[in-house]
PDB file of C-alpha atoms and ligand atoms in Angstrom:
ATOM      1  CA  MET H  15       0.037   0.156  -0.335  1.00  0.00           C
ATOM      2  CA  ARG H  16       1.204   3.975  -0.732  1.00  0.00           C
ATOM      3  CA  TYR H  17      -0.139   7.237   1.410  1.00  0.00           C
ATOM      4  CA  ILE H  18       0.722  10.496   0.671  1.00  0.00           C
ATOM      5  CA  GLY H  19       0.808  12.465   4.062  1.00  0.00           C
ATOM      6  CA  VAL H  20       1.183  16.350   3.921  1.00  0.00           C
ATOM      7  CA  ASP H  21       1.979  17.704   6.874  1.00  0.00           C
ATOM      8  CA  ILE H  22       1.282  21.770   6.124  1.00  0.00           C
ATOM      9  CA  GLY H  23       3.632  24.008   8.312  1.00  0.00           C
ATOM     10  CA  GLY H  24       3.649  27.444   7.951  1.00  0.00           C
ATOM     11  CA  MET H  25       7.225  27.776   6.695  1.00  0.00           C
ATOM     12  CA  SER H  26       7.014  25.132   4.110  1.00  0.00           C
ATOM     13  CA  ILE H  27       4.720  22.026   3.262  1.00  0.00           C
ATOM     14  CA  LYS H  28       5.900  19.160   3.688  1.00  0.00           C
ATOM     15  CA  ALA H  29       4.837  15.646   1.839  1.00  0.00           C
ATOM     16  CA  GLY H  30       6.302  12.001   2.378  1.00  0.00           C
ATOM     17  CA  LEU H  31       5.460   9.256   0.512  1.00  0.00           C
ATOM     18  CA  THR H  32       4.383   5.749   2.670  1.00  0.00           C
ATOM     19  CA  ASP H  33       4.218   2.638   3.330  1.00  0.00           C
ATOM     20  CA  GLU H  34       1.071   0.860   5.957  1.00  0.00           C
ATOM     21  CA  LYS H  35       4.067   0.964   8.145  1.00  0.00           C
ATOM     22  CA  GLY H  36       4.070   4.317   8.747  1.00  0.00           C
ATOM     23  CA  ASN H  37       7.738   3.882   6.695  1.00  0.00           C
ATOM     24  CA  ILE H  38       8.465   7.612   4.591  1.00  0.00           C
ATOM     25  CA  LEU H  39      10.042   6.519   1.040  1.00  0.00           C
ATOM     26  CA  LEU H  40      10.847   9.613   0.087  1.00  0.00           C
ATOM     27  CA  LYS H  41       9.886  13.428   0.720  1.00  0.00           C
ATOM     28  CA  LYS H  42       9.715  16.299  -0.735  1.00  0.00           C
ATOM     29  CA  SER H  43       9.167  20.112   0.559  1.00  0.00           C
ATOM     30  CA  ILE H  44       8.361  23.245  -0.876  1.00  0.00           C
ATOM     31  CA  VAL H  45       7.615  26.430   0.650  1.00  0.00           C
ATOM     32  CA  THR H  46       3.790  28.313   2.545  1.00  0.00           C
ATOM     33  CA  ARG H  47       2.676  30.548   0.206  1.00  0.00           C
ATOM     34  CA  ALA H  48       1.723  31.839   3.541  1.00  0.00           C
ATOM     35  CA  THR H  49      -0.692  35.084   2.414  1.00  0.00           C
ATOM     36  CA  GLU H  50      -2.307  33.796  -1.100  1.00  0.00           C
ATOM     37  CA  PRO H  51      -5.985  32.580  -0.768  1.00  0.00           C
ATOM     38  CA  GLY H  52      -6.658  29.361   0.360  1.00  0.00           C
ATOM     39  CA  GLU H  53      -7.179  27.534  -2.695  1.00  0.00           C
ATOM     40  CA  ASN H  54      -3.848  29.024  -4.762  1.00  0.00           C
ATOM     41  CA  ILE H  55      -2.448  27.086  -1.837  1.00  0.00           C
ATOM     42  CA  VAL H  56      -4.558  23.956  -2.272  1.00  0.00           C
ATOM     43  CA  ALA H  57      -3.413  24.123  -5.476  1.00  0.00           C
ATOM     44  CA  ASP H  58       0.488  24.200  -4.425  1.00  0.00           C
ATOM     45  CA  ILE H  59      -0.355  21.389  -1.963  1.00  0.00           C
ATOM     46  CA  ALA H  60      -2.185  19.246  -5.144  1.00  0.00           C
ATOM     47  CA  ALA H  61       1.048  19.993  -7.331  1.00  0.00           C
ATOM     48  CA  LEU H  62       3.428  18.667  -4.622  1.00  0.00           C
ATOM     49  CA  VAL H  63       1.140  15.648  -3.847  1.00  0.00           C
ATOM     50  CA  LYS H  64       1.886  14.813  -8.118  1.00  0.00           C
ATOM     51  CA  ASP H  65       5.293  15.193  -7.463  1.00  0.00           C
ATOM     52  CA  VAL H  66       5.608  13.198  -4.337  1.00  0.00           C
ATOM     53  CA  ALA H  67       3.809   9.945  -6.654  1.00  0.00           C
ATOM     54  CA  ALA H  68       5.948  10.853  -9.447  1.00  0.00           C
ATOM     55  CA  VAL H  69       9.331  10.388  -8.359  1.00  0.00           C
ATOM     56  CA  GLY H  70       8.504   7.627  -6.229  1.00  0.00           C
ATOM     57  CA  GLY H  71       7.497   6.353  -9.868  1.00  0.00           C
ATOM     58  CA  LEU H  72       3.742   6.223  -9.142  1.00  0.00           C
ATOM     59  CA  ALA H  73       0.352   7.131 -10.729  1.00  0.00           C
ATOM     60  CA  VAL H  74      -1.657   9.458  -8.534  1.00  0.00           C
ATOM     61  CA  ALA H  75      -4.460   6.826  -8.877  1.00  0.00           C
ATOM     62  CA  ASP H  76      -1.980   4.337  -7.694  1.00  0.00           C
ATOM     63  CA  ILE H  77      -1.760   5.770  -4.529  1.00  0.00           C
ATOM     64  CA  ASP H  78      -4.451   4.263  -1.804  1.00  0.00           C
ATOM     65  CA  GLY H  79      -5.325   7.511  -0.360  1.00  0.00           C
ATOM     66  CA  VAL H  80      -3.936  11.364   0.967  1.00  0.00           C
ATOM     67  CA  GLY H  81      -4.090  12.442   4.169  1.00  0.00           C
ATOM     68  CA  LEU H  82      -3.347  15.849   4.793  1.00  0.00           C
ATOM     69  CA  GLY H  83      -2.148  18.225   9.170  1.00  0.00           C
ATOM     70  CA  SER H  84      -3.026  21.504   8.851  1.00  0.00           C
ATOM     71  CA  PRO H  85      -2.893  24.164  11.707  1.00  0.00           C
ATOM     72  CA  GLY H  86      -5.797  26.224  12.940  1.00  0.00           C
ATOM     73  CA  SER H  87      -9.236  24.158  13.376  1.00  0.00           C
ATOM     74  CA  VAL H  88     -10.175  21.931  10.994  1.00  0.00           C
ATOM     75  CA  ASP H  89     -13.541  20.209  10.202  1.00  0.00           C
ATOM     76  CA  ASP H  90     -12.518  16.553   9.555  1.00  0.00           C
ATOM     77  CA  ALA H  91     -15.116  15.667   9.133  1.00  0.00           C
ATOM     78  CA  ALA H  92     -16.203  17.891   6.443  1.00  0.00           C
ATOM     79  CA  GLY H  93     -12.751  18.142   5.302  1.00  0.00           C
ATOM     80  CA  VAL H  94     -12.629  21.790   5.382  1.00  0.00           C
ATOM     81  CA  ILE H  95      -9.647  24.615   7.650  1.00  0.00           C
ATOM     82  CA  ARG H  96     -12.364  27.360   8.903  1.00  0.00           C
ATOM     83  CA  TYR H  97      -9.704  28.538  10.513  1.00  0.00           C
ATOM     84  CA  SER H  98      -5.616  28.935  10.999  1.00  0.00           C
ATOM     85  CA  CYS H  99      -3.958  31.832  12.265  1.00  0.00           C
ATOM     86  CA  ASN H 100      -0.432  31.540  10.487  1.00  0.00           C
ATOM     87  CA  ILE H 101      -1.466  30.160   7.117  1.00  0.00           C
ATOM     88  CA  ASN H 102      -4.446  32.241   5.371  1.00  0.00           C
ATOM     89  CA  PHE H 103      -6.740  29.205   5.359  1.00  0.00           C
ATOM     90  CA  ARG H 104     -11.266  30.226   5.903  1.00  0.00           C
ATOM     91  CA  LYS H 105     -13.395  28.582   5.818  1.00  0.00           C
ATOM     92  CA  THR H 106     -11.064  26.567   2.751  1.00  0.00           C
ATOM     93  CA  PRO H 107     -12.835  23.403   1.531  1.00  0.00           C
ATOM     94  CA  VAL H 108      -9.215  21.712   1.180  1.00  0.00           C
ATOM     95  CA  VAL H 109     -10.291  17.753   0.864  1.00  0.00           C
ATOM     96  CA  GLU H 110     -13.363  18.695  -2.091  1.00  0.00           C
ATOM     97  CA  LEU H 111     -10.637  21.010  -3.687  1.00  0.00           C
ATOM     98  CA  LEU H 112      -7.675  17.937  -3.462  1.00  0.00           C
ATOM     99  CA  ARG H 113     -10.198  15.533  -4.805  1.00  0.00           C
ATOM    100  CA  GLU H 114     -11.157  17.117  -7.811  1.00  0.00           C
ATOM    101  CA  ALA H 115      -7.382  18.232  -8.578  1.00  0.00           C
ATOM    102  CA  LEU H 116      -5.691  14.742  -8.302  1.00  0.00           C
ATOM    103  CA  GLY H 117      -9.063  12.570  -9.184  1.00  0.00           C
ATOM    104  CA  ILE H 118      -8.641  10.085  -5.841  1.00  0.00           C
ATOM    105  CA  ASP H 119     -11.074   9.993  -3.244  1.00  0.00           C
ATOM    106  CA  ASN H 120      -9.659   9.093   0.467  1.00  0.00           C
ATOM    107  CA  VAL H 121      -8.296  12.206   1.062  1.00  0.00           C
ATOM    108  CA  LYS H 122      -8.469  13.073   4.607  1.00  0.00           C
ATOM    109  CA  ILE H 123      -7.573  16.137   6.693  1.00  0.00           C
ATOM    110  CA  SER H 124      -7.090  17.210  10.696  1.00  0.00           C
ATOM    111  CA  ASN H 125      -5.601  19.468  12.593  1.00  0.00           C
ATOM    112  CA  ASP H 126      -1.196  19.134  12.260  1.00  0.00           C
ATOM    113  CA  ALA H 127      -0.722  18.840  16.037  1.00  0.00           C
ATOM    114  CA  ASN H 128      -3.236  15.783  16.318  1.00  0.00           C
ATOM    115  CA  CYS H 129      -2.156  14.078  13.134  1.00  0.00           C
ATOM    116  CA  ALA H 130       1.522  14.168  14.811  1.00  0.00           C
ATOM    117  CA  ALA H 131      -0.358  12.157  18.179  1.00  0.00           C
ATOM    118  CA  LEU H 132      -1.996   9.842  16.283  1.00  0.00           C
ATOM    119  CA  GLY H 133       1.472   9.625  14.374  1.00  0.00           C
ATOM    120  CA  GLU H 134       3.463   9.066  17.803  1.00  0.00           C
ATOM    121  CA  THR H 135       0.467   6.654  18.506  1.00  0.00           C
ATOM    122  CA  LEU H 136       0.545   4.233  16.064  1.00  0.00           C
ATOM    123  CA  PHE H 137       4.123   4.496  15.158  1.00  0.00           C
ATOM    124  CA  GLY H 138       6.460   6.195  17.958  1.00  0.00           C
ATOM    125  CA  ALA H 139       6.903   6.736  21.562  1.00  0.00           C
ATOM    126  CA  GLY H 140       2.818   7.037  22.049  1.00  0.00           C
ATOM    127  CA  ARG H 141       2.666   3.112  21.773  1.00  0.00           C
ATOM    128  CA  GLY H 142       1.402   1.543  24.453  1.00  0.00           C
ATOM    129  CA  ALA H 143       0.488   4.974  26.662  1.00  0.00           C
ATOM    130  CA  GLY H 144      -3.685   5.406  26.360  1.00  0.00           C
ATOM    131  CA  ASN H 145      -2.860   8.811  28.085  1.00  0.00           C
ATOM    132  CA  SER H 146      -0.745  11.100  25.782  1.00  0.00           C
ATOM    133  CA  VAL H 147       0.191  15.122  24.914  1.00  0.00           C
ATOM    134  CA  THR H 148       2.011  15.419  22.093  1.00  0.00           C
ATOM    135  CA  VAL H 149       3.576  19.449  21.723  1.00  0.00           C
ATOM    136  CA  THR H 150       4.425  20.454  18.686  1.00  0.00           C
ATOM    137  CA  LEU H 151       6.921  23.018  18.822  1.00  0.00           C
ATOM    138  CA  GLY H 152       7.108  25.388  15.442  1.00  0.00           C
ATOM    139  CA  THR H 153       5.935  28.311  13.820  1.00  0.00           C
ATOM    140  CA  GLY H 154       2.952  27.737  16.297  1.00  0.00           C
ATOM    141  CA  VAL H 155       2.111  25.410  19.287  1.00  0.00           C
ATOM    142  CA  GLY H 156       0.183  22.265  18.974  1.00  0.00           C
ATOM    143  CA  THR H 157      -0.955  20.164  21.042  1.00  0.00           C
ATOM    144  CA  GLY H 158      -2.100  16.603  20.798  1.00  0.00           C
ATOM    145  CA  ILE H 159      -4.250  14.780  23.191  1.00  0.00           C
ATOM    146  CA  VAL H 160      -4.612  11.465  23.082  1.00  0.00           C
ATOM    147  CA  VAL H 161      -7.158  10.410  26.562  1.00  0.00           C
ATOM    148  CA  ASP H 162      -8.129   6.859  26.917  1.00  0.00           C
ATOM    149  CA  GLY H 163      -6.843   6.145  23.560  1.00  0.00           C
ATOM    150  CA  LYS H 164      -8.752   8.970  21.793  1.00  0.00           C
ATOM    151  CA  LEU H 165      -8.090  11.991  20.405  1.00  0.00           C
ATOM    152  CA  LEU H 166      -9.891  14.943  22.596  1.00  0.00           C
ATOM    153  CA  THR H 167     -10.940  17.266  19.661  1.00  0.00           C
ATOM    154  CA  GLY H 168     -14.116  19.065  21.382  1.00  0.00           C
ATOM    155  CA  ASN H 169     -16.778  20.638  18.819  1.00  0.00           C
ATOM    156  CA  CYS H 170     -16.846  20.133  15.748  1.00  0.00           C
ATOM    157  CA  SER H 171     -13.145  18.704  16.464  1.00  0.00           C
ATOM    158  CA  ALA H 172     -12.482  23.120  16.998  1.00  0.00           C
ATOM    159  CA  GLY H 173     -10.815  22.052  20.136  1.00  0.00           C
ATOM    160  CA  ALA H 174      -7.236  20.984  21.866  1.00  0.00           C
ATOM    161  CA  GLU H 175      -5.590  24.085  20.984  1.00  0.00           C
ATOM    162  CA  GLY H 176      -3.123  24.522  23.373  1.00  0.00           C
ATOM    163  CA  GLY H 177      -1.378  26.707  21.854  1.00  0.00           C
ATOM    164  CA  HIS H 178      -3.535  29.360  22.702  1.00  0.00           C
ATOM    165  CA  VAL H 179      -3.844  28.400  25.726  1.00  0.00           C
ATOM    166  CA  GLN H 180      -3.229  32.450  28.192  1.00  0.00           C
ATOM    167  CA  LEU H 181       0.038  31.603  30.099  1.00  0.00           C
ATOM    168  CA  GLY H 182       0.790  35.220  30.895  1.00  0.00           C
ATOM    169  CA  LEU H 183      -2.359  38.461  31.421  1.00  0.00           C
ATOM    170  CA  GLY H 184      -1.143  40.760  28.774  1.00  0.00           C
ATOM    171  CA  GLY H 185       2.615  39.458  27.697  1.00  0.00           C
ATOM    172  CA  PRO H 186       3.533  38.730  24.402  1.00  0.00           C
ATOM    173  CA  LEU H 187       1.405  39.218  21.234  1.00  0.00           C
ATOM    174  CA  CYS H 188       0.460  35.349  19.431  1.00  0.00           C
ATOM    175  CA  GLY H 189      -0.174  34.635  16.161  1.00  0.00           C
ATOM    176  CA  CYS H 190      -4.064  34.489  16.852  1.00  0.00           C
ATOM    177  CA  GLY H 191      -3.928  39.023  17.720  1.00  0.00           C
ATOM    178  CA  LYS H 192      -4.389  37.862  21.199  1.00  0.00           C
ATOM    179  CA  ARG H 193      -1.620  38.501  24.424  1.00  0.00           C
ATOM    180  CA  GLY H 194       0.204  36.216  26.514  1.00  0.00           C
ATOM    181  CA  HIS H 195      -0.803  32.698  24.549  1.00  0.00           C
ATOM    182  CA  PHE H 196       1.690  29.635  25.537  1.00  0.00           C
ATOM    183  CA  GLU H 197       2.364  29.843  21.292  1.00  0.00           C
ATOM    184  CA  ALA H 198       4.140  33.317  21.991  1.00  0.00           C
ATOM    185  CA  TYR H 199       6.676  32.525  24.982  1.00  0.00           C
ATOM    186  CA  ALA H 200       7.839  28.587  23.794  1.00  0.00           C
ATOM    187  CA  SER H 201       6.923  28.337  19.662  1.00  0.00           C
ATOM    188  CA  THR H 202      10.151  28.435  17.514  1.00  0.00           C
ATOM    189  CA  THR H 203       9.053  32.188  16.859  1.00  0.00           C
ATOM    190  CA  ALA H 204       9.166  33.554  20.401  1.00  0.00           C
ATOM    191  CA  LEU H 205      12.634  31.345  20.814  1.00  0.00           C
ATOM    192  CA  LEU H 206      13.897  33.755  17.903  1.00  0.00           C
ATOM    193  CA  ARG H 207      12.462  36.632  18.757  1.00  0.00           C
ATOM    194  CA  GLN H 208      13.468  36.154  22.788  1.00  0.00           C
ATOM    195  CA  THR H 209      16.972  35.411  20.959  1.00  0.00           C
ATOM    196  CA  GLU H 210      17.559  38.341  18.887  1.00  0.00           C
ATOM    197  CA  ASP H 211      16.153  40.631  21.900  1.00  0.00           C
ATOM    198  CA  ALA H 212      18.993  38.599  23.928  1.00  0.00           C
ATOM    199  CA  MET H 213      21.710  39.756  21.412  1.00  0.00           C
ATOM    200  CA  LYS H 214      20.897  43.438  20.749  1.00  0.00           C
ATOM    201  CA  LYS H 215      21.455  44.125  24.193  1.00  0.00           C
ATOM    202  CA  HIS H 216      24.552  41.699  24.793  1.00  0.00           C
ATOM    203  CA  PRO H 217      26.474  42.082  21.651  1.00  0.00           C
ATOM    204  CA  GLU H 218      29.265  41.165  23.082  1.00  0.00           C
ATOM    205  CA  SER H 219      27.442  38.048  23.589  1.00  0.00           C
ATOM    206  CA  ALA H 220      28.698  34.749  21.518  1.00  0.00           C
ATOM    207  CA  LEU H 221      25.425  34.214  20.326  1.00  0.00           C
ATOM    208  CA  ASN H 222      26.025  37.319  17.910  1.00  0.00           C
ATOM    209  CA  THR H 223      29.171  35.410  16.828  1.00  0.00           C
ATOM    210  CA  VAL H 224      27.286  32.412  16.139  1.00  0.00           C
ATOM    211  CA  ALA H 225      24.355  34.537  14.131  1.00  0.00           C
ATOM    212  CA  LYS H 226      27.408  36.260  11.693  1.00  0.00           C
ATOM    213  CA  GLU H 227      29.173  32.405  10.688  1.00  0.00           C
ATOM    214  CA  ARG H 228      26.667  30.166   9.946  1.00  0.00           C
ATOM    215  CA  GLY H 229      23.350  32.158   9.645  1.00  0.00           C
ATOM    216  CA  PHE H 230      20.673  33.552  12.315  1.00  0.00           C
ATOM    217  CA  ASP H 231      17.851  30.823  13.317  1.00  0.00           C
ATOM    218  CA  GLY H 232      16.901  28.573  15.678  1.00  0.00           C
ATOM    219  CA  LYS H 233      19.771  26.371  16.097  1.00  0.00           C
ATOM    220  CA  THR H 234      21.756  30.046  17.536  1.00  0.00           C
ATOM    221  CA  VAL H 235      21.098  30.209  20.818  1.00  0.00           C
ATOM    222  CA  PHE H 236      21.503  26.301  21.332  1.00  0.00           C
ATOM    223  CA  ILE H 237      24.674  26.573  19.750  1.00  0.00           C
ATOM    224  CA  ALA H 238      26.096  29.671  21.774  1.00  0.00           C
ATOM    225  CA  ALA H 239      25.092  27.868  24.862  1.00  0.00           C
ATOM    226  CA  LYS H 240      26.848  25.200  24.012  1.00  0.00           C
ATOM    227  CA  GLN H 241      29.754  27.111  23.479  1.00  0.00           C
ATOM    228  CA  GLY H 242      29.215  28.197  27.047  1.00  0.00           C
ATOM    229  CA  ASP H 243      27.767  31.573  26.176  1.00  0.00           C
ATOM    230  CA  LYS H 244      25.680  33.245  29.705  1.00  0.00           C
ATOM    231  CA  VAL H 245      22.828  34.441  27.589  1.00  0.00           C
ATOM    232  CA  ALA H 246      22.583  32.037  25.560  1.00  0.00           C
ATOM    233  CA  LYS H 247      22.612  29.825  28.068  1.00  0.00           C
ATOM    234  CA  ARG H 248      20.115  32.780  30.237  1.00  0.00           C
ATOM    235  CA  VAL H 249      17.842  32.724  26.963  1.00  0.00           C
ATOM    236  CA  LEU H 250      17.898  29.079  26.675  1.00  0.00           C
ATOM    237  CA  ASN H 251      16.629  28.265  30.109  1.00  0.00           C
ATOM    238  CA  ARG H 252      13.604  30.899  29.758  1.00  0.00           C
ATOM    239  CA  TYR H 253      12.386  29.693  27.386  1.00  0.00           C
ATOM    240  CA  ILE H 254      12.499  26.006  28.794  1.00  0.00           C
ATOM    241  CA  TYR H 255      11.128  27.661  31.505  1.00  0.00           C
ATOM    242  CA  TYR H 256       8.158  28.803  29.532  1.00  0.00           C
ATOM    243  CA  VAL H 257       7.282  25.533  27.756  1.00  0.00           C
ATOM    244  CA  GLY H 258       7.833  23.725  31.652  1.00  0.00           C
ATOM    245  CA  VAL H 259       4.802  25.861  32.282  1.00  0.00           C
ATOM    246  CA  GLY H 260       2.896  24.639  29.743  1.00  0.00           C
ATOM    247  CA  LEU H 261       3.122  21.232  29.733  1.00  0.00           C
ATOM    248  CA  VAL H 262       2.996  21.463  33.805  1.00  0.00           C
ATOM    249  CA  SER H 263      -0.776  22.730  32.654  1.00  0.00           C
ATOM    250  CA  PHE H 264      -1.629  20.576  31.035  1.00  0.00           C
ATOM    251  CA  ALA H 265      -0.326  17.926  33.001  1.00  0.00           C
ATOM    252  CA  ASN H 266      -2.794  18.407  35.759  1.00  0.00           C
ATOM    253  CA  VAL H 267      -5.659  18.901  33.192  1.00  0.00           C
ATOM    254  CA  PHE H 268      -5.461  15.962  31.276  1.00  0.00           C
ATOM    255  CA  TYR H 269      -2.728  13.166  33.203  1.00  0.00           C
ATOM    256  CA  PRO H 270      -1.235  12.127  30.275  1.00  0.00           C
ATOM    257  CA  GLU H 271       1.419   8.931  30.868  1.00  0.00           C
ATOM    258  CA  VAL H 272       3.994  10.607  28.647  1.00  0.00           C
ATOM    259  CA  PHE H 273       4.499  14.294  27.261  1.00  0.00           C
ATOM    260  CA  ILE H 274       5.293  13.775  23.194  1.00  0.00           C
ATOM    261  CA  ILE H 275       7.799  16.860  22.251  1.00  0.00           C
ATOM    262  CA  GLY H 276       7.250  16.921  18.543  1.00  0.00           C
ATOM    263  CA  GLY H 277       8.585  20.161  15.580  1.00  0.00           C
ATOM    264  CA  GLY H 278      11.778  21.208  14.738  1.00  0.00           C
ATOM    265  CA  ILE H 279      13.810  22.190  17.820  1.00  0.00           C
ATOM    266  CA  SER H 280      12.549  18.341  19.635  1.00  0.00           C
ATOM    267  CA  LYS H 281      16.005  17.585  17.414  1.00  0.00           C
ATOM    268  CA  GLU H 282      17.924  19.121  20.194  1.00  0.00           C
ATOM    269  CA  GLY H 283      17.018  15.568  22.716  1.00  0.00           C
ATOM    270  CA  ASP H 284      18.298  16.616  26.190  1.00  0.00           C
ATOM    271  CA  THR H 285      19.625  19.699  25.693  1.00  0.00           C
ATOM    272  CA  LEU H 286      15.236  20.078  25.842  1.00  0.00           C
ATOM    273  CA  ILE H 287      14.115  16.921  27.671  1.00  0.00           C
ATOM    274  CA  VAL H 288      16.353  16.448  30.247  1.00  0.00           C
ATOM    275  CA  PRO H 289      15.275  19.860  31.899  1.00  0.00           C
ATOM    276  CA  LEU H 290      11.797  19.358  31.114  1.00  0.00           C
ATOM    277  CA  GLN H 291      11.657  16.559  32.519  1.00  0.00           C
ATOM    278  CA  LYS H 292      12.944  18.038  35.800  1.00  0.00           C
ATOM    279  CA  PHE H 293      10.332  21.254  35.950  1.00  0.00           C
ATOM    280  CA  VAL H 294       7.193  19.118  34.876  1.00  0.00           C
ATOM    281  CA  SER H 295       8.443  16.134  37.892  1.00  0.00           C
ATOM    282  CA  GLU H 296       9.151  18.760  40.506  1.00  0.00           C
ATOM    283  CA  ASN H 297       5.739  21.019  39.217  1.00  0.00           C
ATOM    284  CA  VAL H 298       2.876  18.584  38.799  1.00  0.00           C
ATOM    285  CA  TYR H 299       0.299  18.971  41.365  1.00  0.00           C
ATOM    286  CA  GLY H 300       0.302  15.747  43.953  1.00  0.00           C
ATOM    287  CA  ALA H 301       3.654  15.772  42.335  1.00  0.00           C
ATOM    288  CA  GLU H 302       5.318  12.824  45.114  1.00  0.00           C
ATOM    289  CA  TYR H 303       1.819  11.214  45.425  1.00  0.00           C
ATOM    290  CA  ASN H 304       0.884  11.011  41.366  1.00  0.00           C
ATOM    291  CA  PRO H 305       2.424   8.153  39.371  1.00  0.00           C
ATOM    292  CA  PRO H 306       5.766   9.978  37.782  1.00  0.00           C
ATOM    293  CA  ILE H 307       5.112  11.288  33.675  1.00  0.00           C
ATOM    294  CA  LYS H 308       7.426  11.213  31.554  1.00  0.00           C
ATOM    295  CA  VAL H 309       8.753  13.450  28.975  1.00  0.00           C
ATOM    296  CA  VAL H 310      10.290  12.200  25.946  1.00  0.00           C
ATOM    297  CA  ALA H 311      10.819  13.616  22.135  1.00  0.00           C
ATOM    298  CA  ALA H 312       9.687  12.223  18.729  1.00  0.00           C
ATOM    299  CA  THR H 313      10.589   9.797  18.236  1.00  0.00           C
ATOM    300  CA  LEU H 314       9.158  10.050  14.881  1.00  0.00           C
ATOM    301  CA  GLY H 315      10.918  13.715  15.102  1.00  0.00           C
ATOM    302  CA  ASN H 316       9.598  15.897  12.767  1.00  0.00           C
ATOM    303  CA  ASP H 317       8.205  13.271  10.611  1.00  0.00           C
ATOM    304  CA  ALA H 318       5.663  12.526  12.878  1.00  0.00           C
ATOM    305  CA  GLY H 319       3.339  15.079  11.431  1.00  0.00           C
ATOM    306  CA  ILE H 320       3.540  13.307   7.648  1.00  0.00           C
ATOM    307  CA  ILE H 321       3.376   9.788   8.829  1.00  0.00           C
ATOM    308  CA  GLY H 322      -0.109  10.899  11.274  1.00  0.00           C
ATOM    309  CA  ALA H 323      -1.606  12.882   8.143  1.00  0.00           C
ATOM    310  CA  ALA H 324      -0.524   9.321   5.577  1.00  0.00           C
ATOM    311  CA  ALA H 325      -2.171   7.554   8.483  1.00  0.00           C
ATOM    312  CA  LEU H 326      -5.245   9.189   8.115  1.00  0.00           C
ATOM    313  CA  ALA H 327      -5.524   7.851   5.806  1.00  0.00           C
ATOM    314  CA  MET H 328      -4.637   4.495   6.184  1.00  0.00           C
ATOM    315  CA  LYS H 329      -8.144   3.664   8.698  1.00  0.00           C
TER     316      LYS H 329
HETATM  317  C1  BGC B 415      -2.683  26.531  15.610  1.00  0.00           C
HETATM  318  C2  BGC B 415      -2.956  24.959  15.715  1.00  0.00           C
HETATM  319  C3  BGC B 415      -1.595  23.975  15.652  1.00  0.00           C
HETATM  320  C4  BGC B 415      -0.027  25.016  15.920  1.00  0.00           C
HETATM  321  C5  BGC B 415       0.876  23.968  15.444  1.00  0.00           C
HETATM  322  C6  BGC B 415      -1.187  27.005  15.819  1.00  0.00           C
HETATM  323  O1  BGC B 415      -0.837  28.341  16.000  1.00  0.00           O
HETATM  324  O2  BGC B 415      -3.826  27.173  15.877  1.00  0.00           O
HETATM  325  O3  BGC B 415      -4.117  24.362  15.350  1.00  0.00           O
HETATM  326  O4  BGC B 415      -1.192  22.891  15.873  1.00  0.00           O
HETATM  327  O5  BGC B 415       0.218  25.962  15.696  1.00  0.00           O
HETATM  328  O6  BGC B 415       0.752  24.380  14.046  1.00  0.00           O
END
C-alpha cells in the first residue's frame, strides 16, 4: 500500500510517500505561500502530491490515500480548514478541492498536532500509552491530546488548541492576535524573538558571533549555549521554563502518562528534554503521590506530522 502524508506548516509544506507501516519512502517540501488565498495554497499542495507520486514512480491514481495535517481549526468530518492564524485558510474546503485536483477519493484532513499525536501513538513514542499529550513546537504550538486511547478534539474538532492557552495576562503577542498565549512564549517564532532581543542587548554575547558565522536561526541559541555563553544559557533556560509551565498546566488537566515533544526543535534532544522532565516532575500537582509523567522527544521527530497525516488515510 502507498499513502502520501502532507504536513502543512507556517514556513514549509512537507509531503512524504509512505507504506502502511508508516515508513517514509521519500519526502519533498515546498515553501508555504502563507498569505495567499487558501485555494492557491491547496493548488500548491496538489502539485506537490503529484510530484511526490511521480518521483516515487507512481501515478496519483495508484496512491491508496492522501492525508493532510494543517494548523488551525479543521473540521475533520467536512474536510474544511475553518481558520488558521498563521496561514490564510478561511473556510477552505481542502478535501473537496484536492479530490477534484487529484482525481482520487480517499483524501482526509485533521489538525497538524492531532496528526503528530496519531503518528506517535501508532508508530512512535505514544505506543502503548492510553493517555498522552503531544506538543509540537514550531511556527505555532500545537497539542494532540489522547485520553483513554482517543484523540480529544472538542466540538466540531475545534478544540485541543493548547498553543492558545493563556499563560500570561498581557504578555507577548501571539500569532492569533491575542496576548499571553503559550504559543507566544514557547513557539520557535517566540524563541527567535527572545534570542534576537538578547543579541541586541548583549552585543558581546557569542549569540552574535554564532549568528554571523552560520546565519541566524533556531539553532543559534543552542550552539552559543553549548559554547558556554551565559546570555545564551539564560535565554534557553527561560525558554525551557516557559515550555515547562505549559506542560505542567496540561498535566494538571489531563495527567498523561507521557508528554511527547515534537517539532524541529525536538532534534535538540536531551538539552531540551532533561530540564523539561525535571520541571514537570517537580511542579505537577501531587508530584510525590501521583504516578510519574514522562517527557520524551517525538520518536518520529519532525516526521511525526507526515506519518500521522498518512495514517489518517489508512483508516
Ligand atoms: C494553531 C494550531 C496548530 C499549531 C501548530 C497554532 O497556531 O492554532 O492549530 O496545531 O499552531 O501548527
